Amino acid sequence: MDRVSPAHLRRTPVQQRSAERLARILDACAELLDETGYEELSTRAVAARAGVPIGSVYRFFGNKRALADALAHRNLDSYAERISGRIASLGAGDWRGALDAVLDEYLAMKRTVPGFALIDFGYRIPVGAPAVGANHQVADRLAELLAGHLGRGVDEELRRAVLISVEAADALLQLAFRVESAGDEGIVAETRELLRAYLARVLD
């Protein structure tokens, strides 16, 4: 079952059927984002694509921005789960392998997950902005995952280093996908090297 933060929902699904309907609505939203972009997205089109009454969309979401926010939250949950699955097989001190997982799973989602190229974790929505910011949320989740993998606490040094890494990677990977629609491999490789060199100061 997809997990969506209650903060993004008017009503939290309790029954399996309701949760499946919510998942269909978010899947439809993601597909339409790829086809039409955010500005042309409408709750009515999402309902039609999902095969549900418009009232079902409004049962969960007040507007398309709430829909997009919920999709971004689902993306972040999925991203964290994918990384967790990858790093579970790594040695406890292998932060470089964990970094590879972080980058590789982002690239895989960027290339294959519907709607992700536009929304990813929320900050590409062109209307307003989250109070804290998507990159802070991503950095917090990654710092927790990394700390758990390394068997250490999330102190301010680690939190700051991960946030800086997320901001740097965000800018560079945006460049990689501007240069090449599938992500320029040379820029991706340089991004990986830059992050390894920077994080070695904190994690070695």
Short mmCIF file of C-alpha atoms in Angstrom, two decimals:
data_model
loop_
_atom_site.label_atom_id
_atom_site.label_comp_id
_atom_site.label_asym_id
_atom_site.label_seq_id
_atom_site.Cartn_x
_atom_site.Cartn_y
_atom_site.Cartn_z
CA MET A 1 0.00 0.00 0.00
CA ASP A 2 1.26 3.48 -0.83
CA ARG A 3 1.96 5.63 2.18
CA VAL A 4 0.96 9.28 1.89
CA SER A 5 1.44 11.72 4.72
CA PRO A 6 -1.89 12.60 6.39
CA ALA A 7 -0.77 16.25 6.13
CA HIS A 8 -1.32 15.99 2.35
CA LEU A 9 -4.77 14.39 2.60
CA ARG A 10 -8.21 15.66 3.51
CA ARG A 11 -9.04 12.15 4.68
CA THR A 12 -6.76 9.20 5.41
CA PRO A 13 -7.85 5.93 3.75
CA VAL A 14 -8.70 3.19 6.23
CA GLN A 15 -9.99 0.37 4.06
CA GLN A 16 -7.88 -1.43 1.45
CA ARG A 17 -10.30 -0.44 -1.32
CA SER A 18 -9.98 3.23 -0.39
CA ALA A 19 -6.17 2.98 -0.29
CA GLU A 20 -6.15 1.35 -3.73
CA ARG A 21 -8.33 4.15 -5.08
CA LEU A 22 -5.92 6.73 -3.66
CA ALA A 23 -3.00 4.93 -5.33
CA ARG A 24 -4.86 4.99 -8.68
CA ILE A 25 -5.48 8.71 -8.32
CA LEU A 26 -1.79 9.40 -7.64
CA ASP A 27 -0.73 7.12 -10.51
CA ALA A 28 -3.05 9.02 -12.84
CA CYS A 29 -1.67 12.34 -11.61
CA ALA A 30 1.89 11.15 -12.33
CA GLU A 31 1.01 10.01 -15.86
CA LEU A 32 -0.75 13.25 -16.70
CA LEU A 33 2.15 15.34 -15.41
CA ASP A 34 4.39 13.66 -18.00
CA GLU A 35 1.81 14.22 -20.73
CA THR A 36 0.55 17.74 -20.04
CA GLY A 37 2.79 19.38 -17.42
CA TYR A 38 1.66 20.91 -14.13
CA GLU A 39 -0.07 23.99 -15.50
CA GLU A 40 -2.47 21.93 -17.64
CA LEU A 41 -3.10 19.34 -14.93
CA SER A 42 -6.67 19.28 -13.60
CA THR A 43 -8.41 17.28 -10.91
CA ARG A 44 -11.14 16.38 -13.42
CA ALA A 45 -8.58 14.91 -15.84
CA VAL A 46 -6.99 12.97 -12.98
CA ALA A 47 -10.37 11.53 -12.00
CA ALA A 48 -11.09 10.51 -15.59
CA ARG A 49 -7.69 8.84 -16.01
CA ALA A 50 -8.01 7.04 -12.67
CA GLY A 51 -11.52 5.88 -13.53
CA VAL A 52 -13.06 7.37 -10.38
CA PRO A 53 -15.74 10.02 -9.76
CA ILE A 54 -14.43 13.55 -9.30
CA GLY A 55 -15.78 13.42 -5.76
CA SER A 56 -13.27 10.67 -4.98
CA VAL A 57 -10.41 13.01 -5.83
CA TYR A 58 -11.86 15.79 -3.67
CA ARG A 59 -12.41 13.33 -0.86
CA PHE A 60 -8.61 13.17 -0.53
CA PHE A 61 -7.36 16.40 -2.10
CA GLY A 62 -8.56 20.00 -2.11
CA ASN A 63 -6.79 20.96 -5.34
CA LYS A 64 -4.11 19.90 -7.80
CA ARG A 65 -1.33 21.37 -5.66
CA ALA A 66 -2.31 19.00 -2.83
CA LEU A 67 -2.28 16.15 -5.35
CA ALA A 68 1.22 17.06 -6.52
CA ASP A 69 2.44 17.44 -2.92
CA ALA A 70 1.13 13.97 -2.07
CA LEU A 71 2.82 12.52 -5.15
CA ALA A 72 6.11 14.16 -4.13
CA HIS A 73 5.79 12.67 -0.64
CA ARG A 74 5.13 9.23 -2.14
CA ASN A 75 8.22 9.66 -4.33
CA LEU A 76 10.36 10.44 -1.30
CA ASP A 77 9.04 7.40 0.58
CA SER A 78 9.71 5.19 -2.44
CA TYR A 79 13.21 6.66 -2.84
CA ALA A 80 14.06 5.99 0.80
CA GLU A 81 12.78 2.41 0.52
CA ARG A 82 14.82 1.76 -2.61
CA ILE A 83 17.97 3.09 -0.97
CA SER A 84 17.34 1.06 2.19
CA GLY A 85 17.04 -2.08 0.10
CA ARG A 86 20.34 -1.34 -1.63
CA ILE A 87 22.40 -0.46 1.43
CA ALA A 88 21.13 -3.44 3.46
CA SER A 89 23.61 -5.62 1.58
CA LEU A 90 26.60 -3.28 2.05
CA GLY A 91 29.26 -3.47 4.73
CA ALA A 92 28.50 -1.27 7.74
CA GLY A 93 31.24 1.26 7.01
CA ASP A 94 30.78 1.43 3.25
CA TRP A 95 29.50 4.98 2.88
CA ARG A 96 30.76 5.18 -0.70
CA GLY A 97 28.53 2.26 -1.63
CA ALA A 98 25.67 4.01 0.15
CA LEU A 99 26.39 7.18 -1.84
CA ASP A 100 26.30 5.17 -5.06
CA ALA A 101 22.90 3.81 -4.03
CA VAL A 102 21.63 7.34 -3.35
CA LEU A 103 22.71 8.58 -6.78
CA ASP A 104 21.83 5.46 -8.74
CA GLU A 105 18.31 5.19 -7.33
CA TYR A 106 17.64 8.88 -8.00
CA LEU A 107 18.80 8.48 -11.59
CA ALA A 108 16.68 5.35 -12.04
CA MET A 109 13.57 7.12 -10.73
CA LYS A 110 14.28 10.19 -12.83
CA ARG A 111 14.44 8.01 -15.94
CA THR A 112 11.58 5.59 -15.28
CA VAL A 113 9.03 6.76 -12.67
CA PRO A 114 6.02 8.60 -14.15
CA GLY A 115 5.79 12.26 -13.10
CA PHE A 116 9.13 12.17 -11.29
CA ALA A 117 11.01 14.25 -13.85
CA LEU A 118 8.72 17.20 -13.14
CA ILE A 119 7.79 16.78 -9.47
CA ASP A 120 10.47 14.52 -7.95
CA PHE A 121 10.32 15.48 -4.23
CA GLY A 122 8.24 18.60 -4.64
CA TYR A 123 10.31 21.66 -5.36
CA ARG A 124 9.74 21.77 -9.13
CA ILE A 125 6.07 22.61 -8.69
CA PRO A 126 5.83 26.18 -10.07
CA VAL A 127 3.17 27.35 -7.60
CA GLY A 128 4.35 28.44 -4.16
CA ALA A 129 6.91 26.46 -2.15
CA PRO A 130 6.96 24.22 0.91
CA ALA A 131 7.73 26.01 4.17
CA VAL A 132 10.91 24.04 4.75
CA GLY A 133 11.85 23.00 1.24
CA ALA A 134 12.08 19.63 -0.46
CA ASN A 135 15.87 19.42 -0.31
CA HIS A 136 15.80 19.78 3.48
CA GLN A 137 13.33 16.91 3.68
CA VAL A 138 15.45 14.76 1.37
CA ALA A 139 18.60 15.59 3.34
CA ASP A 140 16.95 14.70 6.65
CA ARG A 141 15.83 11.31 5.32
CA LEU A 142 19.23 10.57 3.78
CA ALA A 143 21.09 11.63 6.92
CA GLU A 144 18.98 9.21 8.97
CA LEU A 145 19.54 6.37 6.51
CA LEU A 146 23.28 7.04 6.34
CA ALA A 147 23.65 7.35 10.09
CA GLY A 148 21.79 4.10 10.62
CA HIS A 149 23.99 2.35 8.07
CA LEU A 150 27.18 3.69 9.66
CA GLY A 151 26.01 3.07 13.23
CA ARG A 152 26.31 6.68 14.33
CA GLY A 153 23.98 9.45 15.40
CA VAL A 154 22.70 12.28 13.21
CA ASP A 155 24.72 15.20 14.56
CA GLU A 156 24.81 18.71 13.14
CA GLU A 157 28.01 18.06 11.19
CA LEU A 158 26.49 15.10 9.38
CA ARG A 159 23.18 16.87 8.79
CA ARG A 160 24.94 19.92 7.31
CA ALA A 161 27.23 17.79 5.13
CA VAL A 162 24.31 15.81 3.73
CA LEU A 163 22.28 18.95 3.06
CA ILE A 164 25.19 20.55 1.20
CA SER A 165 25.65 17.33 -0.77
CA VAL A 166 21.96 17.21 -1.69
CA GLU A 167 21.98 20.84 -2.83
CA ALA A 168 25.14 20.33 -4.89
CA ALA A 169 23.88 17.10 -6.44
CA ASP A 170 20.52 18.70 -7.22
CA ALA A 171 22.13 21.52 -9.18
CA LEU A 172 24.56 19.24 -11.02
CA LEU A 173 22.01 16.59 -11.90
CA GLN A 174 19.64 19.24 -13.20
CA LEU A 175 22.52 20.27 -15.48
CA ALA A 176 23.09 16.64 -16.52
CA PHE A 177 19.46 16.29 -17.60
CA ARG A 178 19.49 19.63 -19.42
CA VAL A 179 22.52 18.56 -21.44
CA GLU A 180 21.13 15.10 -22.22
CA SER A 181 17.53 13.95 -21.79
CA ALA A 182 18.63 10.71 -20.13
CA GLY A 183 21.25 12.46 -17.99
CA ASP A 184 24.75 13.20 -19.28
CA GLU A 185 26.95 10.36 -18.02
CA GLY A 186 30.07 12.53 -17.84
CA ILE A 187 28.39 15.08 -15.57
CA VAL A 188 26.91 12.29 -13.45
CA ALA A 189 30.37 10.76 -13.04
CA GLU A 190 31.89 14.12 -12.06
CA THR A 191 29.04 14.66 -9.57
CA ARG A 192 29.81 11.30 -7.98
CA GLU A 193 33.50 12.17 -7.65
CA LEU A 194 32.77 15.61 -6.22
CA LEU A 195 30.46 14.16 -3.53
CA ARG A 196 32.92 11.42 -2.62
CA ALA A 197 35.72 13.95 -2.18
CA TYR A 198 33.56 16.26 -0.07
CA LEU A 199 31.99 13.59 2.13
CA ALA A 200 35.31 11.86 2.80
CA ARG A 201 36.17 14.80 5.06
CA VAL A 202 33.22 13.95 7.29
CA LEU A 203 32.79 10.19 6.91
CA ASP A 204 36.31 8.71 6.64
#
